[in-house]
């Protein structure tokens, strides 16, 4: 009762967006080491599961999410760089994993540091073309939508003098701004999980 304003919270509320930004900007919890028990996977097999966030630094008023919604790309590679993302989904993998204690996790990361760095580079090589394709698709969708709106407003202007030239120019400026910001779309590493297969009883 003391905070009856909470029932009016929306996804756009500053408190909600601030809390989400706080979680996303926090590094803790974005890297983990897990052990995997699967009879079909030999003990000692190393897997690296990485998640990448597609980020477009556009101001909120442009509503860029209409064309490029928040997207996470997943990539699962073994130590040889083989992509296993399609063969093993995240839910199946998580159901067979359990947390490694801190000491063991540190030893695994330290002993496999070079391998992990190499696999992470290969992860990025797999994901970046996907991110670029999403950016190009978003740009094409935005330009088609904006062009259609500009043509519609221009046609309406010919029969309705109430439609001002400034309205058409506003759409053109909006299109230029959207293009500029979508071109700056980045693909950022959001989380990583190192998975080591263990012997099954």
CSV table of C-alpha atoms in Angstrom, one decimal:
chain,number,residue,atom,x,y,z
A,1,UNK,CA,0.0,0.0,0.0
A,2,UNK,CA,2.9,2.3,0.6
A,3,UNK,CA,4.0,1.9,-3.0
A,4,UNK,CA,0.7,1.8,-4.9
A,5,UNK,CA,2.5,3.3,-7.9
A,6,UNK,CA,4.2,0.0,-8.6
A,7,UNK,CA,1.0,-1.4,-10.3
A,8,UNK,CA,1.5,1.2,-13.0
A,9,UNK,CA,5.0,0.1,-13.9
A,10,UNK,CA,5.5,-0.7,-17.6
A,11,UNK,CA,8.5,-2.0,-19.6
A,12,UNK,CA,9.3,1.7,-20.5
A,13,UNK,CA,9.2,2.9,-16.9
A,14,UNK,CA,12.6,4.4,-15.9
A,15,UNK,CA,12.8,2.1,-12.8
A,16,UNK,CA,12.3,-1.0,-15.0
A,17,UNK,CA,14.7,0.1,-17.8
A,18,UNK,CA,17.2,1.2,-15.1
A,19,UNK,CA,17.0,-2.2,-13.4
A,20,UNK,CA,17.5,-4.0,-16.8
A,21,UNK,CA,20.5,-1.9,-17.7
A,22,UNK,CA,22.0,-2.6,-14.2
A,23,UNK,CA,21.7,-6.4,-14.8
A,24,UNK,CA,23.0,-6.2,-18.4
A,25,UNK,CA,26.0,-4.0,-17.5
A,26,UNK,CA,27.0,-6.2,-14.5
A,27,UNK,CA,29.9,-8.6,-15.4
A,28,UNK,CA,29.3,-11.0,-12.6
A,29,UNK,CA,27.4,-14.1,-13.6
A,30,UNK,CA,28.3,-13.8,-17.3
A,31,UNK,CA,30.9,-16.5,-17.3
A,32,UNK,CA,30.6,-20.0,-15.8
A,33,UNK,CA,32.2,-23.4,-15.9
A,34,UNK,CA,29.9,-26.5,-15.9
A,35,UNK,CA,30.5,-30.2,-15.9
A,36,UNK,CA,28.6,-32.5,-18.4
A,37,UNK,CA,27.5,-36.0,-17.9
A,38,UNK,CA,26.6,-37.7,-21.2
A,39,UNK,CA,27.4,-41.3,-22.2
A,40,UNK,CA,27.9,-40.3,-25.8
A,41,UNK,CA,30.4,-37.6,-25.1
A,42,UNK,CA,33.9,-38.8,-24.1
A,43,UNK,CA,35.2,-37.6,-20.7
A,44,UNK,CA,37.5,-34.6,-21.1
A,45,UNK,CA,35.7,-33.1,-24.1
A,46,UNK,CA,35.7,-29.3,-23.9
A,47,UNK,CA,32.7,-27.3,-25.2
A,48,UNK,CA,32.4,-23.5,-25.3
A,49,UNK,CA,28.9,-22.0,-25.4
A,50,UNK,CA,28.8,-18.3,-26.1
A,51,UNK,CA,25.9,-15.9,-26.3
A,52,UNK,CA,26.1,-12.6,-28.3
A,53,UNK,CA,23.8,-9.6,-28.0
A,54,UNK,CA,22.9,-7.6,-31.1
A,55,UNK,CA,23.0,-4.0,-29.9
A,56,UNK,CA,21.9,-0.9,-31.8
A,57,UNK,CA,22.8,2.4,-30.0
A,58,UNK,CA,19.7,4.3,-31.2
A,59,UNK,CA,17.7,6.8,-29.1
A,60,UNK,CA,14.4,5.5,-27.9
A,61,UNK,CA,12.3,7.9,-29.9
A,62,UNK,CA,13.4,6.2,-33.2
A,63,UNK,CA,11.8,2.9,-32.0
A,64,UNK,CA,14.5,0.9,-33.8
A,65,UNK,CA,13.2,-2.3,-32.2
A,66,UNK,CA,10.5,-2.3,-34.9
A,67,UNK,CA,13.1,-3.4,-37.4
A,68,UNK,CA,15.8,-4.9,-35.2
A,69,UNK,CA,14.3,-6.4,-32.0
A,70,UNK,CA,16.6,-7.4,-29.1
A,71,UNK,CA,18.3,-10.6,-30.4
A,72,UNK,CA,20.7,-13.1,-28.8
A,73,UNK,CA,22.8,-15.3,-31.0
A,74,UNK,CA,24.1,-18.6,-29.5
A,75,UNK,CA,27.2,-20.5,-30.6
A,76,UNK,CA,28.4,-23.9,-29.3
A,77,UNK,CA,31.8,-25.1,-30.4
A,78,UNK,CA,34.0,-27.9,-29.3
A,79,UNK,CA,37.8,-27.6,-28.8
A,80,UNK,CA,38.4,-28.3,-32.5
A,81,UNK,CA,36.1,-25.4,-33.6
A,82,UNK,CA,33.3,-27.7,-34.8
A,83,UNK,CA,29.9,-25.9,-34.6
A,84,UNK,CA,27.4,-28.0,-32.6
A,85,UNK,CA,24.8,-25.3,-32.1
A,86,UNK,CA,22.2,-27.0,-34.4
A,87,UNK,CA,22.8,-30.5,-33.0
A,88,UNK,CA,22.5,-29.6,-29.3
A,89,UNK,CA,20.1,-26.9,-28.1
A,90,UNK,CA,20.6,-24.9,-24.9
A,91,UNK,CA,17.9,-26.6,-22.9
A,92,UNK,CA,19.1,-30.1,-23.6
A,93,UNK,CA,22.6,-29.2,-22.7
A,94,UNK,CA,21.7,-27.4,-19.5
A,95,UNK,CA,19.6,-30.4,-18.3
A,96,UNK,CA,22.8,-32.5,-18.4
A,97,UNK,CA,25.1,-30.0,-16.9
A,98,UNK,CA,25.9,-29.3,-13.2
A,99,UNK,CA,28.0,-26.6,-11.6
A,100,UNK,CA,31.7,-27.0,-11.0
A,101,UNK,CA,33.1,-25.9,-7.7
A,102,UNK,CA,35.2,-22.7,-7.8
A,103,UNK,CA,38.5,-24.3,-7.4
A,104,UNK,CA,38.0,-26.8,-10.2
A,105,UNK,CA,36.6,-24.1,-12.4
A,106,UNK,CA,39.7,-22.0,-11.9
A,107,UNK,CA,42.0,-24.9,-12.7
A,108,UNK,CA,40.1,-25.8,-15.9
A,109,UNK,CA,40.2,-22.2,-17.1
A,110,UNK,CA,43.9,-21.8,-16.3
A,111,UNK,CA,44.9,-25.1,-17.9
A,112,UNK,CA,42.8,-24.5,-21.1
A,113,UNK,CA,43.4,-20.8,-21.5
A,114,UNK,CA,45.0,-20.9,-24.9
A,115,UNK,CA,42.4,-23.4,-26.2
A,116,UNK,CA,39.6,-21.2,-24.8
A,117,UNK,CA,41.0,-18.1,-26.5
A,118,UNK,CA,41.2,-19.9,-29.8
A,119,UNK,CA,37.7,-21.3,-29.6
A,120,UNK,CA,36.3,-17.9,-28.6
A,121,UNK,CA,37.8,-16.4,-31.8
A,122,UNK,CA,36.2,-19.1,-33.8
A,123,UNK,CA,32.9,-18.5,-32.0
A,124,UNK,CA,33.1,-14.9,-33.1
A,125,UNK,CA,33.9,-15.9,-36.7
A,126,UNK,CA,30.7,-18.0,-36.7
A,127,UNK,CA,28.4,-15.3,-35.1
A,128,UNK,CA,29.6,-12.1,-36.9
A,129,UNK,CA,28.2,-13.1,-40.3
A,130,UNK,CA,24.9,-13.9,-38.7
A,131,UNK,CA,24.9,-10.5,-37.0
A,132,UNK,CA,25.8,-8.8,-40.2
A,133,UNK,CA,22.9,-10.5,-42.0
A,134,UNK,CA,20.5,-9.4,-39.3
A,135,UNK,CA,21.7,-5.8,-39.6
A,136,UNK,CA,21.3,-5.9,-43.4
A,137,UNK,CA,17.8,-7.4,-43.1
A,138,UNK,CA,16.8,-4.7,-40.5
A,139,UNK,CA,18.1,-1.9,-42.8
A,140,UNK,CA,16.2,-3.3,-45.8
A,141,UNK,CA,13.0,-3.6,-43.8
A,142,UNK,CA,13.4,-0.1,-42.3
A,143,UNK,CA,14.0,1.5,-45.7
A,144,UNK,CA,11.1,-0.3,-47.3
A,145,UNK,CA,8.8,0.7,-44.5
A,146,UNK,CA,9.9,4.3,-44.4
A,147,UNK,CA,9.8,4.7,-48.2
A,148,UNK,CA,6.2,3.4,-48.2
A,149,UNK,CA,5.3,5.9,-45.5
A,150,UNK,CA,6.9,8.8,-47.4
A,151,UNK,CA,5.2,7.8,-50.7
A,152,UNK,CA,1.8,7.5,-48.9
A,153,UNK,CA,2.2,10.9,-47.2
A,154,UNK,CA,3.3,12.5,-50.4
A,155,UNK,CA,0.3,11.1,-52.3
A,156,UNK,CA,-2.0,12.3,-49.5
A,157,UNK,CA,-0.4,15.7,-49.6
A,158,UNK,CA,-1.5,16.1,-53.2
A,159,UNK,CA,-5.2,15.8,-52.3
A,160,UNK,CA,-5.1,17.1,-48.8
A,161,UNK,CA,-3.5,20.6,-48.2
A,162,UNK,CA,-3.6,19.9,-44.5
A,163,UNK,CA,-0.6,17.6,-44.8
A,164,UNK,CA,2.4,19.9,-44.4
A,165,UNK,CA,5.8,19.5,-46.2
A,166,UNK,CA,7.4,19.4,-42.8
A,167,UNK,CA,5.7,16.0,-42.1
A,168,UNK,CA,7.3,14.5,-45.2
A,169,UNK,CA,10.6,16.0,-44.4
A,170,UNK,CA,10.3,14.6,-40.8
A,171,UNK,CA,10.0,11.1,-42.3
A,172,UNK,CA,13.0,11.6,-44.5
A,173,UNK,CA,15.1,12.8,-41.5
A,174,UNK,CA,13.9,9.9,-39.4
A,175,UNK,CA,15.0,7.5,-42.2
A,176,UNK,CA,18.4,9.0,-42.3
A,177,UNK,CA,18.7,8.8,-38.5
A,178,UNK,CA,17.6,5.2,-38.5
A,179,UNK,CA,20.1,4.3,-41.2
A,180,UNK,CA,22.9,6.0,-39.4
A,181,UNK,CA,22.2,4.2,-36.1
A,182,UNK,CA,21.5,0.8,-37.7
A,183,UNK,CA,24.8,1.0,-39.5
A,184,UNK,CA,26.4,1.2,-36.0
A,185,UNK,CA,24.8,-2.1,-34.8
A,186,UNK,CA,27.3,-4.2,-32.9
A,187,UNK,CA,27.5,-7.8,-31.8
A,188,UNK,CA,28.8,-8.0,-28.2
A,189,UNK,CA,29.7,-11.1,-26.2
A,190,UNK,CA,27.0,-11.3,-23.5
A,191,UNK,CA,27.8,-14.5,-21.7
A,192,UNK,CA,30.1,-17.6,-22.0
A,193,UNK,CA,29.9,-21.1,-20.5
A,194,UNK,CA,32.8,-23.5,-20.5
A,195,UNK,CA,31.6,-27.1,-20.4
A,196,UNK,CA,33.8,-30.1,-19.7
A,197,UNK,CA,32.5,-33.7,-20.1
A,198,UNK,CA,33.1,-36.0,-17.1
A,199,UNK,CA,32.9,-39.7,-16.7
A,200,UNK,CA,29.4,-41.2,-16.1
A,201,UNK,CA,28.8,-43.8,-13.4
